Coordinates of C-alpha atoms and ligand atoms in Angstrom, one line a residue:
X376 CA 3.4 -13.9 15.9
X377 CA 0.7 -14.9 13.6
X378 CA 0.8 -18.3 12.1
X379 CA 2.4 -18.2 8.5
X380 CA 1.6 -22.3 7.5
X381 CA 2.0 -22.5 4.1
X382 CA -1.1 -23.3 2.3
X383 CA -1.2 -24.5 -1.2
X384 CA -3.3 -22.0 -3.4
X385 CA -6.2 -23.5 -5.0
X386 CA -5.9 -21.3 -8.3
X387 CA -8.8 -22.6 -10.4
X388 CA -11.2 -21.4 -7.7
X389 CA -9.5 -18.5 -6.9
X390 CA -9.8 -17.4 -10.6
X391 CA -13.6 -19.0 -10.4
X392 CA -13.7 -16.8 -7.5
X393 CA -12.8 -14.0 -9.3
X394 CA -15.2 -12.2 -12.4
X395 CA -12.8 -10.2 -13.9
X396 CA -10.4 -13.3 -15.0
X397 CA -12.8 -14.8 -17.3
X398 CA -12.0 -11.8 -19.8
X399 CA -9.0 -9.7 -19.4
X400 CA -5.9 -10.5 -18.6
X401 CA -5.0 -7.9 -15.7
X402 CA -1.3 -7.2 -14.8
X403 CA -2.6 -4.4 -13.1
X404 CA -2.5 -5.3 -9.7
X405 CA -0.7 -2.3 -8.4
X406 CA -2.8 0.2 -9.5
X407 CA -6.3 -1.8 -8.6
X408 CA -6.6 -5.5 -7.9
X409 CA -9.1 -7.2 -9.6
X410 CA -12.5 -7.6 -7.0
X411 CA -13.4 -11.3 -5.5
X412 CA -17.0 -12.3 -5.7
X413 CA -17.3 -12.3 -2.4
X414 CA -16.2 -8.6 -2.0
X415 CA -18.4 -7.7 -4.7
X416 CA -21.8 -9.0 -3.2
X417 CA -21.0 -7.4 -0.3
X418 CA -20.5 -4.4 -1.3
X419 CA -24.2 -4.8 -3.5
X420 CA -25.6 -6.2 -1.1
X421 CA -24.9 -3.0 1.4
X422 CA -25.7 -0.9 -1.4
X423 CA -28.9 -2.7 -2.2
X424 CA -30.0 -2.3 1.9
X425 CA -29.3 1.6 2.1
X426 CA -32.1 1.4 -1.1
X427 CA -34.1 -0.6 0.0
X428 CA -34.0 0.4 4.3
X429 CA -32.2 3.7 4.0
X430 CA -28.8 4.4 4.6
X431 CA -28.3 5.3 8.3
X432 CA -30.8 2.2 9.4
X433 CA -28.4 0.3 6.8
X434 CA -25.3 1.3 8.6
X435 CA -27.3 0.6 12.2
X436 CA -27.9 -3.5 10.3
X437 CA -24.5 -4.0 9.0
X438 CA -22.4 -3.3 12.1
X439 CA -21.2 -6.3 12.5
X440 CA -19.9 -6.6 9.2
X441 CA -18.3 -3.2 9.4
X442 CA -16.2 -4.1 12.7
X443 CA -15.6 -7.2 11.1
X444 CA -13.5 -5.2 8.8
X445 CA -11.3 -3.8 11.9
X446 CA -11.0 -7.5 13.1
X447 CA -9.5 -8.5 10.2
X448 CA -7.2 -5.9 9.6
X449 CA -6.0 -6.5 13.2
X450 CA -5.6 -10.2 12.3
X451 CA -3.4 -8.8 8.8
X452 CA -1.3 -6.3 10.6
X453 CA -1.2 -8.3 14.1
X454 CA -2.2 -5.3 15.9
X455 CA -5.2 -4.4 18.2
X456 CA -8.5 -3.7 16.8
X457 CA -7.8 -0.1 18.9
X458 CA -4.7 0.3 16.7
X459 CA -6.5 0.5 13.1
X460 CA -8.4 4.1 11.3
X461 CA -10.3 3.5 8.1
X462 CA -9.8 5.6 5.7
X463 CA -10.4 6.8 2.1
X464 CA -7.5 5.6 0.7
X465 CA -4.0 5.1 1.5
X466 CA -2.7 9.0 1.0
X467 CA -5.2 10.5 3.4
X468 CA -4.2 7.7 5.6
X469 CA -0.3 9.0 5.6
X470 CA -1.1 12.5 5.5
X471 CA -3.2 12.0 9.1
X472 CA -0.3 10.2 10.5
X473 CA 2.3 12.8 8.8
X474 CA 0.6 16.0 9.3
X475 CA -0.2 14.9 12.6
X476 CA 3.5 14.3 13.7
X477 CA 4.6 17.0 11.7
X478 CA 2.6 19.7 13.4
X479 CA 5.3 19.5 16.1
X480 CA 8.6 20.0 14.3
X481 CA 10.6 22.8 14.4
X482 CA 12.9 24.4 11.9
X483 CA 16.3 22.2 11.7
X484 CA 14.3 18.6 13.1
X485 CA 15.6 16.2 9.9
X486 CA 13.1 13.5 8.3
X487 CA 15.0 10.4 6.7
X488 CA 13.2 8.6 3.7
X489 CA 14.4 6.7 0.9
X490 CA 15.3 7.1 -3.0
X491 CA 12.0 5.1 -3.9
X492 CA 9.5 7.4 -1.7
X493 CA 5.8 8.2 -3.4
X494 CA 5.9 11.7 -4.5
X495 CA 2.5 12.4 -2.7
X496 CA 5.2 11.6 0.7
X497 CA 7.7 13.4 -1.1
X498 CA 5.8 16.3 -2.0
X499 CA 4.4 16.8 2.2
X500 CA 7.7 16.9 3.2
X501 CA 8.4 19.5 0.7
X502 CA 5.7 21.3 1.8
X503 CA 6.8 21.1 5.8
X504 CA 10.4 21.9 4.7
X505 CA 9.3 25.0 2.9
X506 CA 6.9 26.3 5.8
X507 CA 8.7 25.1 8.9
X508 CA 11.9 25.0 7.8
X509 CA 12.6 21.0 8.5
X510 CA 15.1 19.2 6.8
X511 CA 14.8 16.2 4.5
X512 CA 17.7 13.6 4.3
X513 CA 17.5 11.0 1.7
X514 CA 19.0 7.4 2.9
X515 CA 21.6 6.4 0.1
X516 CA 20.5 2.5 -1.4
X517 CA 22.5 -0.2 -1.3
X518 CA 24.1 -1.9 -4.7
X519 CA 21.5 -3.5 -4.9
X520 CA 18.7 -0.9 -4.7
X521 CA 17.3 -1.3 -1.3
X522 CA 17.8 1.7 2.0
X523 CA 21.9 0.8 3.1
X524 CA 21.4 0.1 7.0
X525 CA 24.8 1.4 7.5
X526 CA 23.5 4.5 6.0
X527 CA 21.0 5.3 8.0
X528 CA 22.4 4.1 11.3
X529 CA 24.9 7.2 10.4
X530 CA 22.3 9.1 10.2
X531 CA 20.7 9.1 13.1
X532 CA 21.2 12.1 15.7
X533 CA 19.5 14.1 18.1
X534 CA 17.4 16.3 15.1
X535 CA 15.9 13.5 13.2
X536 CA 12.2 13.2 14.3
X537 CA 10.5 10.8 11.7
X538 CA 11.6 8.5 9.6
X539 CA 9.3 7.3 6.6
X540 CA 10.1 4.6 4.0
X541 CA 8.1 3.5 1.5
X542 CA 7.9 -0.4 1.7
X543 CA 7.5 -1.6 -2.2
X544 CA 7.8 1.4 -4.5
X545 CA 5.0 2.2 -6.9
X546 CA 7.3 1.2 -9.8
X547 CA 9.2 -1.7 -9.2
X548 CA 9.5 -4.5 -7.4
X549 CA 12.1 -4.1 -5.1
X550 CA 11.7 -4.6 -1.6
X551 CA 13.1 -2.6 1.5
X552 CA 14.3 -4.4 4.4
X553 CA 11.9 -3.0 6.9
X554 CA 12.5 -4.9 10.0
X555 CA 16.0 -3.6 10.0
X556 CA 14.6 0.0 9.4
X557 CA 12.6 -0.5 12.1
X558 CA 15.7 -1.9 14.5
X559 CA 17.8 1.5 13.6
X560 CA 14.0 3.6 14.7
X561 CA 13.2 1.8 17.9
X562 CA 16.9 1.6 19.7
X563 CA 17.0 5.7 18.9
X564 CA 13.1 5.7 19.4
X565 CA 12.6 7.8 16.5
X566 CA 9.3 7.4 15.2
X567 CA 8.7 4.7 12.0
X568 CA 6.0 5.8 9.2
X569 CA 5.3 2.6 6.9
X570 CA 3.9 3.0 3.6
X571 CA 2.4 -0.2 2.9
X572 CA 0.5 0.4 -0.3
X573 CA 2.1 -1.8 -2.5
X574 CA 3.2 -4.2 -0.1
X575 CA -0.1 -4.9 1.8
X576 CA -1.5 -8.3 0.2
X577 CA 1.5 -8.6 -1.5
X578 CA 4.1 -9.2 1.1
X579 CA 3.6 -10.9 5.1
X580 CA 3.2 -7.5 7.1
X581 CA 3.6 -7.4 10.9
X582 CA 3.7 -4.8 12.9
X583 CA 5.4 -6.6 15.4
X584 CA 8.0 -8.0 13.5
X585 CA 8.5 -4.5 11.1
X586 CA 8.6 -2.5 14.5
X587 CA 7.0 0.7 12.5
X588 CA 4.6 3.1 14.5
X589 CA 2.5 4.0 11.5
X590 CA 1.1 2.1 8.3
X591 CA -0.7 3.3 5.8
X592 CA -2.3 1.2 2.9
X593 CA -4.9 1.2 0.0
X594 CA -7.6 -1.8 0.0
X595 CA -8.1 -1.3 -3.8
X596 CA -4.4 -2.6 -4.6
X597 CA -2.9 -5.6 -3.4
X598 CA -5.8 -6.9 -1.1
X599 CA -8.2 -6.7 -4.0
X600 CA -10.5 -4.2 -2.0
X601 CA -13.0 -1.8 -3.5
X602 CA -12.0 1.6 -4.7
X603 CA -12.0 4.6 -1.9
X604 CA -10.8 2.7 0.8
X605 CA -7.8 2.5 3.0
X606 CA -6.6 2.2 6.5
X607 CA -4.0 3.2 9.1
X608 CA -2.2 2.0 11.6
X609 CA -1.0 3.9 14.3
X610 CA 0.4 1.5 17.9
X611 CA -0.9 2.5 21.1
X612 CA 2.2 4.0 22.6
X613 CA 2.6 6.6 20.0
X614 CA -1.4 7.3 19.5
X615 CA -1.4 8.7 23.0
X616 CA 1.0 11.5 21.8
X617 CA -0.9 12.3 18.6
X618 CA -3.2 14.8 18.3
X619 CA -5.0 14.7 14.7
X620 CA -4.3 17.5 12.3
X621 CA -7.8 17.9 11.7
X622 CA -11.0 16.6 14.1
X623 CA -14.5 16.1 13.4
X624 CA -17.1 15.1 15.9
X625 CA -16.0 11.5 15.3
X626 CA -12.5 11.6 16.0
X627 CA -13.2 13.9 19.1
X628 CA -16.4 14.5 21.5
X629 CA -17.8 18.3 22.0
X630 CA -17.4 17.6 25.9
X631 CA -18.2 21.1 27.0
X632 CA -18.8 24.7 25.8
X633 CA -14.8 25.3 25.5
X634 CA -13.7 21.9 25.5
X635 CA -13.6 18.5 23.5
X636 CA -12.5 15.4 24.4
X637 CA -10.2 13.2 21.7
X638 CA -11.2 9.4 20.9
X639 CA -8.8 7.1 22.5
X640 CA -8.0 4.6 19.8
X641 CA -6.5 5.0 16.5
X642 CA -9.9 6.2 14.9
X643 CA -9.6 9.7 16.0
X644 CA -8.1 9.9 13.1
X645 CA -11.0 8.6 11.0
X646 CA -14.3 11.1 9.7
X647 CA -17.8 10.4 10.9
X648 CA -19.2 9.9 7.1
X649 CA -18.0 6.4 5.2
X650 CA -18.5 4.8 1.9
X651 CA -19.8 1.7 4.6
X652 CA -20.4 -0.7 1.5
X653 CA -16.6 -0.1 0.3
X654 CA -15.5 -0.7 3.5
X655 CA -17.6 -4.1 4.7
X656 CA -16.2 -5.2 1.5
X657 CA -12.9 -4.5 2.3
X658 CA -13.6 -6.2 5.3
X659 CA -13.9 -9.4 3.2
X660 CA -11.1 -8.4 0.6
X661 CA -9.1 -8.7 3.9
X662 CA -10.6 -11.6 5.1
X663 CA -9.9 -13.6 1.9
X664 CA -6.3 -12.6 2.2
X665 CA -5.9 -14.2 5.6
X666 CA -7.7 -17.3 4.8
X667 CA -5.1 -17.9 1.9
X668 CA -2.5 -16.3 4.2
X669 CA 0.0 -14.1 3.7
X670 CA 3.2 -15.9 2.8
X671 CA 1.7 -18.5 0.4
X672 CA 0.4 -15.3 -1.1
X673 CA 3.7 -13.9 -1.5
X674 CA 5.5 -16.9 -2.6
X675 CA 2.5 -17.6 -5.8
X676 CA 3.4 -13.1 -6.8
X677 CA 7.3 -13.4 -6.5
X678 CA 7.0 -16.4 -8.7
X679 CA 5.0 -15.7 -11.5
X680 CA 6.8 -12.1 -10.9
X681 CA 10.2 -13.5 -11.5
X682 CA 8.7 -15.9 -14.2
X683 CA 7.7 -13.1 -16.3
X684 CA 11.2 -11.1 -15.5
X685 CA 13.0 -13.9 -17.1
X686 CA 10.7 -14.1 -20.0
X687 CA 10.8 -10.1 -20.8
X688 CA 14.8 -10.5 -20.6
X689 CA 14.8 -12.9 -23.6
X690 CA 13.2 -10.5 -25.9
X691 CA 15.1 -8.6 -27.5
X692 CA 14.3 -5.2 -27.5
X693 CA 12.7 -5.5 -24.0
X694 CA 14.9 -4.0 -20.8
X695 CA 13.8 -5.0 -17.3
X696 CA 14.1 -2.2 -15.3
X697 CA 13.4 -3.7 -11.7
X698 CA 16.2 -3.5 -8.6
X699 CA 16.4 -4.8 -5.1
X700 CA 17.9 -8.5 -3.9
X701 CA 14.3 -9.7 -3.2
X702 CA 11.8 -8.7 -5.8
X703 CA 7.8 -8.8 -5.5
X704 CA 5.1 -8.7 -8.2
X705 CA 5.6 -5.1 -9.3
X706 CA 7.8 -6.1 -12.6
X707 CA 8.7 -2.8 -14.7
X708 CA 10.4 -2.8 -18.2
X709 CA 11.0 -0.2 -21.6
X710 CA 11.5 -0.8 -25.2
X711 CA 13.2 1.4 -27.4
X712 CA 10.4 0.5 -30.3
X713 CA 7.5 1.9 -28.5
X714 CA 6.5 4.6 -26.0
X715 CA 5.7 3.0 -23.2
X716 CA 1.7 5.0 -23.0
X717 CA 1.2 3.4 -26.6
X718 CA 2.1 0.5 -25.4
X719 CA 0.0 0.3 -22.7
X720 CA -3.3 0.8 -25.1
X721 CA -2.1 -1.1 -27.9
X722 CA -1.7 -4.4 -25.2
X723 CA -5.7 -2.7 -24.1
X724 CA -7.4 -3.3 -27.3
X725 CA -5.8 -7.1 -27.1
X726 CA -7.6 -7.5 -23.3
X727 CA -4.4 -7.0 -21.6
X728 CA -4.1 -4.5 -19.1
X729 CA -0.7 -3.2 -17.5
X730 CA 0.4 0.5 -16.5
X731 CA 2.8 2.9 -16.5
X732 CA 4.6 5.0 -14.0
X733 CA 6.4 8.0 -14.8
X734 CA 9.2 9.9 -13.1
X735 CA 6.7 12.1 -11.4
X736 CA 5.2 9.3 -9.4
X737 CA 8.8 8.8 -8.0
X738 CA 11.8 11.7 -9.2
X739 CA 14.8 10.9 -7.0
X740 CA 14.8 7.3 -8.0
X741 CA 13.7 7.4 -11.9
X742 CA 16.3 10.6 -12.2
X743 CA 19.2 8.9 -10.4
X744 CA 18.7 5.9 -12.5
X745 CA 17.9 7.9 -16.3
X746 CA 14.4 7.0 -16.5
X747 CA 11.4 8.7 -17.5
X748 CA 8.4 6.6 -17.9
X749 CA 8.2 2.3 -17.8
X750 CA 5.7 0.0 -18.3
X751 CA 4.5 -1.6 -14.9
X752 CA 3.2 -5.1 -15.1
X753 CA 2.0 -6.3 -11.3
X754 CA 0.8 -9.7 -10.9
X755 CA -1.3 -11.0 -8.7
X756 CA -1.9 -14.9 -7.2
X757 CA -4.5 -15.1 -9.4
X758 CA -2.3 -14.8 -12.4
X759 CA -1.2 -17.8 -14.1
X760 CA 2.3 -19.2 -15.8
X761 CA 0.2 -19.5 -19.3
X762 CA -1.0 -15.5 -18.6
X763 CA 2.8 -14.5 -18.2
X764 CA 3.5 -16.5 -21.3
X765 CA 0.0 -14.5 -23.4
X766 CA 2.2 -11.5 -22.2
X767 CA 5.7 -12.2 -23.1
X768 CA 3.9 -13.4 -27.0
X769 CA 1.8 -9.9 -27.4
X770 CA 4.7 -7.8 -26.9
X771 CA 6.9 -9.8 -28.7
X772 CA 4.1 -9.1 -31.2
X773 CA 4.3 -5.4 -30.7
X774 CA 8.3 -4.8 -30.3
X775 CA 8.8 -6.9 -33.3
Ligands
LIG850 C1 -0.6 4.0 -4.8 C2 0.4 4.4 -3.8 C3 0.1 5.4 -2.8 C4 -1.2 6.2 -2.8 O1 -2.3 5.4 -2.6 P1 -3.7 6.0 -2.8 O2 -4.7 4.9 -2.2 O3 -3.9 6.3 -4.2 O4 -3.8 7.2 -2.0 C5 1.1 5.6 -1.9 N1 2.2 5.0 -1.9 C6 2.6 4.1 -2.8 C7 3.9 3.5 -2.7 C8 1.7 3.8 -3.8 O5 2.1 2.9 -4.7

């Protein structure tokens, strides 16, 4: 178990820390978190070394600072530096876990997901379904939004091969209950595919305690990372089994004329070229994360997230749109007095950014629920009360 103490956050220096608060307010935390200073000179400063010493005798200076990034994703995740693949972002991280897996199912083996999964998850096991025939079995939510454990318990039999569950869905801010998932897949060892993109940074992740096989996450959302980079997960036991989708002469070693011989940790699954700079910087996107530590983290986002909740529900032609018991930072709303796209520019040209998220990004649970495009505000630690309150003002401005 890592340790979770309870730091206080030091928010002025955190937001001193950070460039972008000094002129925008950004609620766009789940599309890209705004970049620390540290995690920007990194980044320049590896950019500024492949310049100046060229970029493979770069690569040859900065390894420390590359592994460092592996170190510290093994300290996020408590996992083994063997566990973790970096990756480009958080979709081709899935894809090499779920392609991989999926290259051995058979026509009639059953996938279980949820009502909230990613359409780019959605839209593989659409593609496996169609071409090897596999079947895909939604878990029903609770009341209250989140995967019913009963359900899926019921589910279980010998033909189910993979479950995948999508931790904090792209647009809202309900959470699923993934230790319990992770229960139900290990006592009918059933392997567990995590996506963590909106969770990671946002809410404590262990492997350990989550019990998943697989992870994937972005580093440019939550953790604050630079664009084009993302990792995976994948514990030892499983790895052994797993046989990339695709190899390059990183992943595996051309051994002998007719033969090659696979990597034995998790990076088989990683490409020999990187963006290095993106990735030493994510290095210390994650870093900073640990050093303010995970749970005081997510205790600063569900505040401020439920703070601006309750300020959206008092206007009057604003409806809050998030489910789940336990909410995060992902806060997601509509008006009837604008379109939710215009809305998102007009709170632009007033320096506040937010999103949207459409029924696209995730059908079964927008459909079931009537919905066809919200406004997404995410928040991040860095956020303040008096930001929430700038917010809840401008669009009282704009619904008015
Ligand atoms: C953003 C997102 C992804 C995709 O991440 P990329 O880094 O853009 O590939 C996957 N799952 C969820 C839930 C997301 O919100």
């Amino acid at each position: 178990m890592k340790n979770n103490s309870i730091r206080e956050l030091n928010i002025d220096s955190i937001r001193a820390d950070t460039p972008g608060c000094g002129s925008i307010l950004h609620f766009n935390n789940a599309g890209a978190g705004l970049i620390a200073r540290p995690v920007l000179n990194a980044v320049i400063e590896h950019i500024k070394l492949e310049s100046q010493i060229g970029g493979y005798e770069a690569a040859d200076a900065a390894e420390m600072a590359f592994e460092n990034t592996y170190q510290q994703l093994a300290q996020f995740l408590n996992c083994s530096v063997k566990e973790l693949a970096l990756m480009e972002n958080a979709t081709v991280a899935w894809q090499a876990a779920f392609y991989s897996l999926a290259s051995r199912f058979q026509s009639g083996d059953r996938i279980i997901t949820s009502e909230v999964e990613y359409a780019s998850n959605y839209i593989a096991y659409l593609q496996k379904a169609k071409c090897s025939g596999i079947k895909i079995d939604v878990v029903p939510s609770s009341e209250t939004g989140e995967v019913d454990i009963v359900a899926l318990e019921n589910m279980i039999d010998k033909d189910v091969k993979l479950i995948a569950i999508t931790h904090i869905p792209t647009n809202g801010g309900l959470v699923n209950p993934v230790a319990d998932i992770g229960r139900v897949a290990n006592a009918a060892s059933i392997p567990f595919l995590l996506d963590a993109c909106q969770s990671a940074g946002q809410v404590p992740l262990d492997v350990e305690v989550i019990g998943c096989d697989m992870l994937s996450a972005a580093g440019r959302k939550y953790l604050r990372g630079p664009r084009g980079t993302g990792f995976l997960y994948v514990r030892q036991e499983i790895l052994e089994s797993l046989e990339p989708y695709m190899l390059d002469l990183h992943g595996a070693s051309w051994t002998e004329y007719n033969k090659y011989t696979l990597r034995t940790d998790t990076r088989r699954f990683e490409n020999w070229e990187f963006n290095i700079a993106g990735q030493i910087g994510l290095g210390v996107a994650v870093d900073y994360a640990n050093t303010l530590g995970q749970q005081a983290i997510y205790e600063r986002i569900s505040k401020l997230a439920n703070s601006l909740r309750e300020h959206l529900k008092t206007l009057p032609s604003i409806i809050v749109h998030d489910i789940g018991r336990e909410k995060a930072g992902i806060v997601s709303f509509s008006t009837p007095v604008i379109d939710p796209v215009s809305l998102k520019m007009e709170l632009r040209k007033m320096g506040i950014n937010c999103s949207t998220s459409g029924v696209s990004s995730t059908r079964l649970d927008m459909v079931r629920r009537g919905l066809e495009v919200l406004n997404r505000a995410s928040v991040h630690y860095y956020n303040t009360d008096e930001e929430v309150r700038r917010f809840s003002e401008a669009l009282t401005t704009l619904v008015r």
